[in-house]
XYZ file of C-alpha atoms in Angstrom:
588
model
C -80.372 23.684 22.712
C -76.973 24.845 21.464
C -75.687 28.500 21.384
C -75.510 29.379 18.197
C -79.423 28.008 18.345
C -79.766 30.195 21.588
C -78.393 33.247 19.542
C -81.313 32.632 16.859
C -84.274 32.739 19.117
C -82.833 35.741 21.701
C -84.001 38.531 18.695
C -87.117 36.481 17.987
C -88.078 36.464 21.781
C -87.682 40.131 21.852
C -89.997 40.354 19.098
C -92.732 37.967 21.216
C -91.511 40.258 24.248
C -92.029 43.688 21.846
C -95.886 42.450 21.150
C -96.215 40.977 25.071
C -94.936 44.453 26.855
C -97.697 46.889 26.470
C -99.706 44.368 28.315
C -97.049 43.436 30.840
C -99.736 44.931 33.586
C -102.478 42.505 32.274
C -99.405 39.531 32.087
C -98.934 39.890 35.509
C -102.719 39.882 37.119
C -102.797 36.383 34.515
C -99.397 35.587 36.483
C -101.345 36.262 39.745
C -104.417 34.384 38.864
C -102.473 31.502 37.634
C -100.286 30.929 40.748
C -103.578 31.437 43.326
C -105.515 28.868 41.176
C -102.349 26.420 41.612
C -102.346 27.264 44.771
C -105.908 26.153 45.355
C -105.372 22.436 43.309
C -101.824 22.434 45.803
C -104.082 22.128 48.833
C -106.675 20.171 47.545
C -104.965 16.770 48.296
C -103.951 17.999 51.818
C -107.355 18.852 52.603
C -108.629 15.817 51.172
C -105.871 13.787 54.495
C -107.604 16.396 56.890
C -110.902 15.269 55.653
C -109.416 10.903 56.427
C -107.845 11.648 59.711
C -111.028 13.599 61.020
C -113.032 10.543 59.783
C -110.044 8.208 61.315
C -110.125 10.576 65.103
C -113.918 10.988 65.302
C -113.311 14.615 64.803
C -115.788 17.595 63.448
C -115.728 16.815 59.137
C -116.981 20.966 58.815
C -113.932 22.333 58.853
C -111.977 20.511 55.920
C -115.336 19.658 53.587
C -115.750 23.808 54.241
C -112.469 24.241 53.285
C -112.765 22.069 50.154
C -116.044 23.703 48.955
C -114.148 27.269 49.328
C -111.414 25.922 47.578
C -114.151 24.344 44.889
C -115.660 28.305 44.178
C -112.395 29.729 44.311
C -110.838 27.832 41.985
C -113.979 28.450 39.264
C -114.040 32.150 39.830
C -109.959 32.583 39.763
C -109.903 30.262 36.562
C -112.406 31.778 34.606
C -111.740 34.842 35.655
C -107.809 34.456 34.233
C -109.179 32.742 31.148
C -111.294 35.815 30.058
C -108.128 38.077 30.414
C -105.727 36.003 28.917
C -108.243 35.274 26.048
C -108.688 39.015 25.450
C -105.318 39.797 25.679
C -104.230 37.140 23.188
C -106.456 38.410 20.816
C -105.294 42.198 21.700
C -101.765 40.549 20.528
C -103.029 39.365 17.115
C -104.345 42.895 16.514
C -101.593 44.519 17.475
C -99.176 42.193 15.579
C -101.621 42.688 12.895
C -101.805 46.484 12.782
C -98.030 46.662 13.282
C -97.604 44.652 9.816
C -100.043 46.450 8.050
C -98.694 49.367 8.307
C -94.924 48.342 7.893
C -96.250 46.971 4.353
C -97.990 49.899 3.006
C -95.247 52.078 4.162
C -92.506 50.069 2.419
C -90.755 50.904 -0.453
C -92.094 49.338 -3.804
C -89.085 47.257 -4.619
C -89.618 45.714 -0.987
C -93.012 45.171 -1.297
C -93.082 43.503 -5.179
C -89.689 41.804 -4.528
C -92.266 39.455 -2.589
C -95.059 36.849 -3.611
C -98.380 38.921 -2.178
C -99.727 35.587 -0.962
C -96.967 34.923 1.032
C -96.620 38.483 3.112
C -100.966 38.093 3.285
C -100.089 34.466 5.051
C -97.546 36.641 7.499
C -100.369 39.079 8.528
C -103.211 36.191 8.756
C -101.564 33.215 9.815
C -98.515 34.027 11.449
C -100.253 36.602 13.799
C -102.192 33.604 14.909
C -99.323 31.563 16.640
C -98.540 34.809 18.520
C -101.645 34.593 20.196
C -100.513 32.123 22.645
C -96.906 32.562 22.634
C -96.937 36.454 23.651
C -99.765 36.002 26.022
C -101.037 32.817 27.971
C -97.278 30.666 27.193
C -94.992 32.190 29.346
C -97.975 32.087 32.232
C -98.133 29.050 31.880
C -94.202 28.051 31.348
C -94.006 29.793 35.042
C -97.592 28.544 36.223
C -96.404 24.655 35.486
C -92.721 25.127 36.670
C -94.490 26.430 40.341
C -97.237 23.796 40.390
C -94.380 21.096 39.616
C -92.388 22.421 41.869
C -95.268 22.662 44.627
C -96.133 19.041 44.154
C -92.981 17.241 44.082
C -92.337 19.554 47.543
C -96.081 18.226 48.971
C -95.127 14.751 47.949
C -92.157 15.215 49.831
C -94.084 16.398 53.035
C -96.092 13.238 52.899
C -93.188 10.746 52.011
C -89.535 10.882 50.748
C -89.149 7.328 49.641
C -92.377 7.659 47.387
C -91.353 10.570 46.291
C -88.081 9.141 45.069
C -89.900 6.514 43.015
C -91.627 9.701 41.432
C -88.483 11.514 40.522
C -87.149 8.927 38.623
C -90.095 9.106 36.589
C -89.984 12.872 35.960
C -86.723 12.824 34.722
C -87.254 10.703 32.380
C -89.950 12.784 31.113
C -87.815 15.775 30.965
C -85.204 14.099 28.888
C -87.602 13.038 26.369
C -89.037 16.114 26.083
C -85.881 18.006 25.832
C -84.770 15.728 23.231
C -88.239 15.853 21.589
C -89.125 19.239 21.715
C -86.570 21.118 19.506
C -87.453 18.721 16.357
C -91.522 19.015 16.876
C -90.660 22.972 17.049
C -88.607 22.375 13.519
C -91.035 20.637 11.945
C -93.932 23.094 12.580
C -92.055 25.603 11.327
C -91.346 24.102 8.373
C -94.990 23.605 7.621
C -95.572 27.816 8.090
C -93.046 28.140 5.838
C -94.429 26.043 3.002
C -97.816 27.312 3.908
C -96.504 30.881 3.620
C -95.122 29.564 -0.103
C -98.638 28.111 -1.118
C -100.463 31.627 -0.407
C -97.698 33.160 -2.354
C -97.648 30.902 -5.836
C -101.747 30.450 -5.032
C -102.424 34.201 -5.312
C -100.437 34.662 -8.316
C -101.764 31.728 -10.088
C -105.566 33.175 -9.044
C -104.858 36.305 -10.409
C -103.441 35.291 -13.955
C -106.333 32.453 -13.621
C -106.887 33.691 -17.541
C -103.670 33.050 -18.960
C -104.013 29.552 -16.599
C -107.023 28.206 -18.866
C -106.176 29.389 -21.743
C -102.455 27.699 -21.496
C -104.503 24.611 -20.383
C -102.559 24.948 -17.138
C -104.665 24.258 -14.484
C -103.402 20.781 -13.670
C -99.712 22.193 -13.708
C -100.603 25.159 -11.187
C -102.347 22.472 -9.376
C -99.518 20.413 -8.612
C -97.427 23.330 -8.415
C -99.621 24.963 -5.130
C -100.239 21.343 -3.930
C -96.728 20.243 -3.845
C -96.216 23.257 -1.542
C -99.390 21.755 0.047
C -97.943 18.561 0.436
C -94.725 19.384 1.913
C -96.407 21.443 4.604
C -98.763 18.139 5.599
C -95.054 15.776 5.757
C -94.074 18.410 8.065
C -97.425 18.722 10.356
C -97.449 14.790 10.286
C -93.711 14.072 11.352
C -94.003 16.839 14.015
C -97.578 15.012 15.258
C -96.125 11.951 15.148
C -93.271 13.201 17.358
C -95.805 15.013 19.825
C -97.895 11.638 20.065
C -94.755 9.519 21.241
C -93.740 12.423 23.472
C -97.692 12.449 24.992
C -97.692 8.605 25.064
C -94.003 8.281 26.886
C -95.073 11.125 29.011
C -98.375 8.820 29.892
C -96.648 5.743 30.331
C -94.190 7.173 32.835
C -97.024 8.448 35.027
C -98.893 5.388 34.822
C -96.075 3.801 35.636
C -94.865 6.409 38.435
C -98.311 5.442 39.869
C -98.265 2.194 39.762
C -95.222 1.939 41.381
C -95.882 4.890 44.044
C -99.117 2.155 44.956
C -97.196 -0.871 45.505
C -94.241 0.772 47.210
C -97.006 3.008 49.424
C -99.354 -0.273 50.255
C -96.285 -2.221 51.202
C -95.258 0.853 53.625
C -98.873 1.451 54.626
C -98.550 -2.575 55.830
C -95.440 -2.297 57.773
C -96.721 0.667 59.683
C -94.479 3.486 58.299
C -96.932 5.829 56.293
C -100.643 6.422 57.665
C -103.487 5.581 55.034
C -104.729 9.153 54.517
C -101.087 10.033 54.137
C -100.682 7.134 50.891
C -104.622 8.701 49.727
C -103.260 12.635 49.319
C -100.005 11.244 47.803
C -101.634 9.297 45.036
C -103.593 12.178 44.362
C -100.606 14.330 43.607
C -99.417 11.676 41.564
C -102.790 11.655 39.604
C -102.007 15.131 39.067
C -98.879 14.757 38.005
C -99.935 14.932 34.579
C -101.399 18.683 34.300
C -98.636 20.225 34.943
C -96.084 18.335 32.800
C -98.879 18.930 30.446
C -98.603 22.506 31.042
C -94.914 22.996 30.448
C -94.813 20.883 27.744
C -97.649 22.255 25.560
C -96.837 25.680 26.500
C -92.726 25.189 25.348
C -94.444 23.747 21.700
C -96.511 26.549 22.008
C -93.781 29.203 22.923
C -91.641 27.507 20.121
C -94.447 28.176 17.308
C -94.394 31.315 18.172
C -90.639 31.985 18.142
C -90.710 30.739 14.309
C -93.429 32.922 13.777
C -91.660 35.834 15.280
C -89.062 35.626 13.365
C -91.082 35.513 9.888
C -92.528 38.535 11.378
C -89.354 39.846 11.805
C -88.568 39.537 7.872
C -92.088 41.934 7.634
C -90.706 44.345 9.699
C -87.376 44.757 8.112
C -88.416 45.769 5.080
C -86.838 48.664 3.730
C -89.967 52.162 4.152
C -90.013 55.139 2.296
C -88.312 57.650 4.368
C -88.515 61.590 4.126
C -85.662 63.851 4.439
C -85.283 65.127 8.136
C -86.625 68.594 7.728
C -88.041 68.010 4.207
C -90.476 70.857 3.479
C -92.475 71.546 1.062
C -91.164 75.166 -0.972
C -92.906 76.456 -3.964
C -91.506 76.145 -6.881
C -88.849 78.361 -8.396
C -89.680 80.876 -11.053
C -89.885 79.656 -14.677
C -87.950 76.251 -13.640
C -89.542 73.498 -15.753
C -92.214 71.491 -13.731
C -90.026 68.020 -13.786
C -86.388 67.929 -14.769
C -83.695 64.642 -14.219
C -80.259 65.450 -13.853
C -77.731 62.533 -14.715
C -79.811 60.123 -13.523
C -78.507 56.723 -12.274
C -81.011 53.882 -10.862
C -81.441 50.192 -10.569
C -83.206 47.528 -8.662
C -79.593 45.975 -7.160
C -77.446 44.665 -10.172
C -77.004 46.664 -13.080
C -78.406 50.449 -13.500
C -81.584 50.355 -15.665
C -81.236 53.645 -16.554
C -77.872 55.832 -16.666
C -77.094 59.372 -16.873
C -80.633 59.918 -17.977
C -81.022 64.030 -18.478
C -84.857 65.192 -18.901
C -86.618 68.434 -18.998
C -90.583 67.978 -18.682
C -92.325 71.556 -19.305
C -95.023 72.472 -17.255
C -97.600 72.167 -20.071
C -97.522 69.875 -23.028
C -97.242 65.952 -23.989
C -93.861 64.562 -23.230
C -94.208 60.858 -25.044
C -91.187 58.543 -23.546
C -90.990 55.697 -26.383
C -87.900 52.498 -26.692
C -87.829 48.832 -27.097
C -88.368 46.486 -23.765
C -86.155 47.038 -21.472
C -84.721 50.360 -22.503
C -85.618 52.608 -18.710
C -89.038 53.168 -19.518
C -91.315 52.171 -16.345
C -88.198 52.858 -14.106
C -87.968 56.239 -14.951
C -91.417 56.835 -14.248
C -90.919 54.701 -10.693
C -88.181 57.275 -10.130
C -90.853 60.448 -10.573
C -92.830 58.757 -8.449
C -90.429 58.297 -6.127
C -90.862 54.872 -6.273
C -86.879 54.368 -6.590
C -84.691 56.177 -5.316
C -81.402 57.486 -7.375
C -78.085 55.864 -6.942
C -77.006 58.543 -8.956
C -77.845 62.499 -10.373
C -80.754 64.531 -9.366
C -84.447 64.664 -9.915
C -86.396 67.965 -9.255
C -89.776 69.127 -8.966
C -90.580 72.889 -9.678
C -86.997 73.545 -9.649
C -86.499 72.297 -6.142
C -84.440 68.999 -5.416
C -86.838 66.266 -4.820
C -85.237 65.297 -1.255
C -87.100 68.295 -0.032
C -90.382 67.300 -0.742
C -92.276 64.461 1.313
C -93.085 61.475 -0.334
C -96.852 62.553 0.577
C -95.988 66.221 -1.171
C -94.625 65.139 -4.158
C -97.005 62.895 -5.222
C -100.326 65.012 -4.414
C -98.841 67.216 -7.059
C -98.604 63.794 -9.611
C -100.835 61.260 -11.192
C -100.443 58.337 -12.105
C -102.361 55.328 -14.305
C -100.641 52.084 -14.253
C -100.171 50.228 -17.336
C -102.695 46.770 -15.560
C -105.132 49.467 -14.096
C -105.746 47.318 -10.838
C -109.475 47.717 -10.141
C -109.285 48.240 -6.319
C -111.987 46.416 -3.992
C -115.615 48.687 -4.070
C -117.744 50.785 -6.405
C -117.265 52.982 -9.076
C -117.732 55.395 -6.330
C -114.977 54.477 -4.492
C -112.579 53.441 -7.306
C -113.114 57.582 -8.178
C -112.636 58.988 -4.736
C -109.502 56.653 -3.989
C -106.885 59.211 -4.456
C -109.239 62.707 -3.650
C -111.691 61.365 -1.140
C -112.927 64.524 -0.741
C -114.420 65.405 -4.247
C -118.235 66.307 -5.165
C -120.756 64.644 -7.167
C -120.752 67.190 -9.588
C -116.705 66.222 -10.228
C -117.188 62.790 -10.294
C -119.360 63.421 -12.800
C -117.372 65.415 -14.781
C -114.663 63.252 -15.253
C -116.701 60.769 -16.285
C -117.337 62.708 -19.122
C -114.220 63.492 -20.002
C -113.899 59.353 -20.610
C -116.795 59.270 -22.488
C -118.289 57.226 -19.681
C -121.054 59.438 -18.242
C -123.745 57.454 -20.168
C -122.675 54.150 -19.498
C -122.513 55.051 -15.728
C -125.988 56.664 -15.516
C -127.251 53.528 -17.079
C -126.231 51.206 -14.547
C -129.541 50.354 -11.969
C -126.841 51.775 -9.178
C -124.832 54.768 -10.981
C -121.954 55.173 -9.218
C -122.627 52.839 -6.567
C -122.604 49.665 -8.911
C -119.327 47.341 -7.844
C -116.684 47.612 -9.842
C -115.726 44.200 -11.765
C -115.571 42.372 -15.122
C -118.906 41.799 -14.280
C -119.975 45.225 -14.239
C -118.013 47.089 -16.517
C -115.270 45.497 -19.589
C -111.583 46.348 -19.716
C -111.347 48.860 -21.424
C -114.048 51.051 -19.371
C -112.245 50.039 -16.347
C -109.171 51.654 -17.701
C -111.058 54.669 -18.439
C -112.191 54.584 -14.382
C -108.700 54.392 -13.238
C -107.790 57.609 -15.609
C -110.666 59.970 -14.360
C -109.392 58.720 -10.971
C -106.467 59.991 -11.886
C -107.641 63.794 -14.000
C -110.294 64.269 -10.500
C -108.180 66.744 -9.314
C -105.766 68.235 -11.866
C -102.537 67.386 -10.921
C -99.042 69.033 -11.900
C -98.242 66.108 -14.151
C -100.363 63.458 -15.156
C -98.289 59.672 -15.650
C -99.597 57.398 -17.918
C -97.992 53.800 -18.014
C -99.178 52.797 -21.526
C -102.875 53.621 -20.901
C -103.773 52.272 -24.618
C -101.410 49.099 -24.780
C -104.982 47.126 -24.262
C -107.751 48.873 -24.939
C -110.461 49.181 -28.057
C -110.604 51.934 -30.156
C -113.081 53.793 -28.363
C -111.295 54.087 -24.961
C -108.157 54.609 -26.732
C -109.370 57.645 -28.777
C -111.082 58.723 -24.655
C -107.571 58.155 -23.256
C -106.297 60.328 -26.146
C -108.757 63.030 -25.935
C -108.073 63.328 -22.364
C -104.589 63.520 -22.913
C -104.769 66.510 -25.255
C -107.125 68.418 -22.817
C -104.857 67.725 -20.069
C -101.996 68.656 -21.754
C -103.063 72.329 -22.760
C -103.179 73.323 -18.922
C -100.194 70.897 -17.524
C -97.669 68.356 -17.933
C -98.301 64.929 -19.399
C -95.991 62.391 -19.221
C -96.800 59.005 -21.733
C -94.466 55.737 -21.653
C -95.950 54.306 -24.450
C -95.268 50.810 -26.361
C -97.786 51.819 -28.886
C -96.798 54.855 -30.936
C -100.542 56.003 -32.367
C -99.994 56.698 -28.591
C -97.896 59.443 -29.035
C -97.356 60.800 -32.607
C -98.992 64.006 -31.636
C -96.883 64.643 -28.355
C -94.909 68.046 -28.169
C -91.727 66.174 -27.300
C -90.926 62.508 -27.777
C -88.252 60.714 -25.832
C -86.511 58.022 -27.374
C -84.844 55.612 -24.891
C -82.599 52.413 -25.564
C -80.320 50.417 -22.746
C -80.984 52.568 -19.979
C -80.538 55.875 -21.897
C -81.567 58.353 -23.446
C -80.995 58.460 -27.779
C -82.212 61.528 -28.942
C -85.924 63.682 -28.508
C -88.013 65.473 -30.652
C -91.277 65.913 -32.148
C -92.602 63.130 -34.836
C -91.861 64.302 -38.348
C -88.141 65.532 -36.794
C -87.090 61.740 -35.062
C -88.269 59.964 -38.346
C -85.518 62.434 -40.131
C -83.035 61.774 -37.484
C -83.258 58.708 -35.420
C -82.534 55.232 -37.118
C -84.194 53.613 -33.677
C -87.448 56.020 -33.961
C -87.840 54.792 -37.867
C -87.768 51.333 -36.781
C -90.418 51.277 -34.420
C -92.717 53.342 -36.076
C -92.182 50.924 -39.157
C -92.690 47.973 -37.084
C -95.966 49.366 -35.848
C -97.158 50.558 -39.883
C -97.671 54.130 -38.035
C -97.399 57.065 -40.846
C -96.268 59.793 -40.440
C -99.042 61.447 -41.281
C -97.729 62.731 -44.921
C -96.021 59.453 -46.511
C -95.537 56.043 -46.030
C -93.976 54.706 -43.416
C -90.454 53.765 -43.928
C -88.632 50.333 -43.889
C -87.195 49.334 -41.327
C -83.582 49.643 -41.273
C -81.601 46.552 -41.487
């Protein structure tokens, strides 16, 4: 291995070592174990001369068949023993691998987190965590537990006899230089496969959850190929590195065989010229025999070790991603007298090339219907990722209450928000749950209530479970799902209530809900609309006209179609009226 090669796997060893080190107690009773257990196989051949030369001098055979059936029930307990532990611990390692990602990932920032496939950071957590298992636990054991038994027999065999232990050598080093020179490549190629596996998961899940838009673009053989070739790539990989591990295994065969072999006919010639005692050439050959287990051992443990490395480092890439932080000493004021209940200050933000919204000013009352309306791309969903808090400001302020946002938590500020996403994800459970998400601690009478504030109290009641049906296409259409995610939302009623274009795809009868709702909630608070369709928001207090990142002008309906070219456009485009005339052309 070269330096710069050494200087990769040092952090990803510290990594292994970072997951390893709470057990480090545990580690070393395996260590213990291990060595005692070796110790026990050691003596076995040397027991098994005393057992011959008793038979050879007449002498009592007690004392060395005692000594091997001790050895015999030591050896069971001391191994089984060790392979419980290192089992459990191995298994405490995934967890705690597994926790430790978990929690990185749901405290990252958004950008972090979508800036990723989801398949692929799932495959870290599942898979990856799996080829710690070993590596962090039962590897290094039995890296040190080989090494010593080696070690312990090539000193034995040299007890017995030096000139069949030079035979043996020779053989051993060639094994070492084939693994050495095998090892790094088989290591390469395996993690190569995780990677591509780690790419299938990722284009897999996305192509499962559009699976829609897949049959109806008659795409299904074209996603196929697409998750297969990723499929493909990691089998080339898993074959080449077998195929390397099987002529490492059969070299590493052969050379025993061989050392064997030739340890026989140089030990029979010796045994004939009177220089090495039978029993002596018996024990020898045993060693030799063994040989195998613990070059076995090291080599299967390194591979082993290896997999892990890779995986520690893709681990690594989990744990660097960027978290939301709070403010050291961030607390959690009330809000300043008559201050407005959101307000942006010269805003600046982007997602790491150029600002998507700039020098954005915004004043959001504390009750009313503040309608944010532009073309595609003009700031909309990033502005409301920066009330959220979802992105952070490269530039200006944003405050809450009248008090800069920095001193509010990230937990704070957004109990006093809520927020309906423009796809409504229906998250894994009931109807039940899918209302409780964001206030598990709300009645049945509230649940309730909110459901009839959707217009979905009926539909509910009528289900064979109520609220305990599972939520699903199965269970309950688009549109009503939509209406789930915005009583989840009004549970509780929140400072400002977010909606991402609640009505972009929705019938009429959830979008006149959605707009009922909206009035309601806006005679007691702040609502906040981004809004594609304008029947959305033609009734808002304020609209907010947006275009490259900024914003044009604001104003109530009847005042932007006097005023704003841009307003007049899209509300032609969409054949909205006004309410008292026609709508007009759109401007060329």
């Amino acid at each position: 291995m070269n330096p710069p090669k050494v200087k990769q796997a040092l952090p990803r060893l510290r990594v292994l070592w970072s997951f390893a080190r709470p057990h480090r107690g545990t580690l070393a009773l395996g260590l213990a174990l291990s060595l005692i257990g070796s110790a026990a196989t050691l003596a076995t051949p040397m027991v098994t001369k005393w057992v011959l030369d008793s038979l050879g001098s007449g002498g009592s055979l007690a004392g060395p068949v005692g000594t091997m059936l001790a050895l015999l029930v030591a050896g069971v307990v001391i191994w089984t023993i060790q392979w419980v532990i290192l089992g459990e611990l191995g298994e405490r390692v995934v967890l705690d691998a597994r926790e430790s990602m978990v929690k990185r990932l749901l405290r990252a920032t958004v950008p972090a987190v979508t800036g990723r496939p989801g398949g692929e950071l799932v495959t870290r957590v599942t898979s990856d965590t799996v080829l710690l298992r070993e590596a962090a636990s039962s590897s290094v054991i039995g890296l040190v537990n080989g090494t010593v038994t080696l070690v312990g027999t090539l000193v034995l065999m040299a007890v017995l006899d030096l000139a069949l232990l030079g035979a043996t050598v020779v053989s051993v080093v060639v094994l070492g230089v084939v693994f050495a020179v095998l090892m790094p490549a088989i290591a390469r190629e395996q993690e190569l496969a995780q990677d591509r596996v780690g790419k299938l998961g990722g284009v897999l899940e996305g192509t499962l959850r559009a699976i829609r838009t897949v049959k109806a673009s008659r795409a299904e053989a074209r996603q196929t190929e697409r998750v297969l070739g990723d499929a493909r790539a990691a089998y080339r990989h898993s074959v080449r590195a077998v195929r390397r591990e099987a002529l490492a295994w059969t070299v590493a065969w052969s050379g025993i065989q061989f050392a064997i072999i030739l340890v026989l006919g140089l030990g029979a010639w010796r045994v004939s010229q009177g220089s090495l005692e039978v029993s002596s050439l018996i024990a020898f050959l045993l060693y030799a025999f063994g040989l195998m287990d613990p070059v076995t051992e090291l080599s299967r443990n390194v591979t082993t070790l290896q997999a892990g490395i890779a995986a520690a480092g893709r681990i690594r890439d989990v744990d660097a991603l960027d978290v939301e932080r709070d403010e050291p000493g961030a607390t959690a004021p009330g809000d300043s007298a008559d201050a407005p209940i959101l307000e942006l200050r010269g805003v600046v933000a982007g997602y790491g090339g150029e600002p998507a919204v700039r020098g954005v000013d915004l004043v959001v009352p504390r009750r009313g219907h503040t309608a944010v309306v532009g073309p595609s791309g003009a700031g909309k969903t990033t502005l409301l990722s920066l009330v959220l808090r979802f992105l952070e400001p490269s530039g200006g302020e944003l405050l809450l209450g009248g008090r800069p946002y920095r001193e509010h938590g990230h937990s704070e500020l957004r109990a006093r928000l809520a927020y309906v996403e423009q796809e409504t994800p229906v998250l894994p459970g009931t109807i039940r749950d899918n209302l409780l998400f964001t206030h598990p601690d709300a009645g049945e009478d509230e649940l309730w209530r909110v459901l009839r504030e959707v217009r979905l109290e009926e539909v509910v009641a009528a289900l064979p479970d109520g609220l305990d049906t599972p939520l699903g296409p199965s269970s309950m259409s688009g549109g009503q799902r939509q209406r789930i995610a915005l009583a989840r939302a009004v549970l509780r009623a929140p400072d400002v209530l977010l909606l991402d274009e609640a009505t972009a795809q929705v019938d009429g009868l959830t979008e006149a809900a959605v707009h009922e709702c909206v009035r309601e909630r806006a005679r007691h608070g702040a609502v906040v609309t981004v809004a594609h369709r304008l029947s959305t928001v033609i009734d808002a207090d304020t609209i907010v006209v947006m275009e490259d990142g900024r914003v044009r002008a604001s104003g109530a309906h009847a005042e932007l179609l006097a005023t704003d070219e841009l307003y007049r456009e899209l509300v032609a485009a969409l054949r909205i009226s006004d309410g008292t005339a026609p709508a007009p052309a759109v401007v060329a």
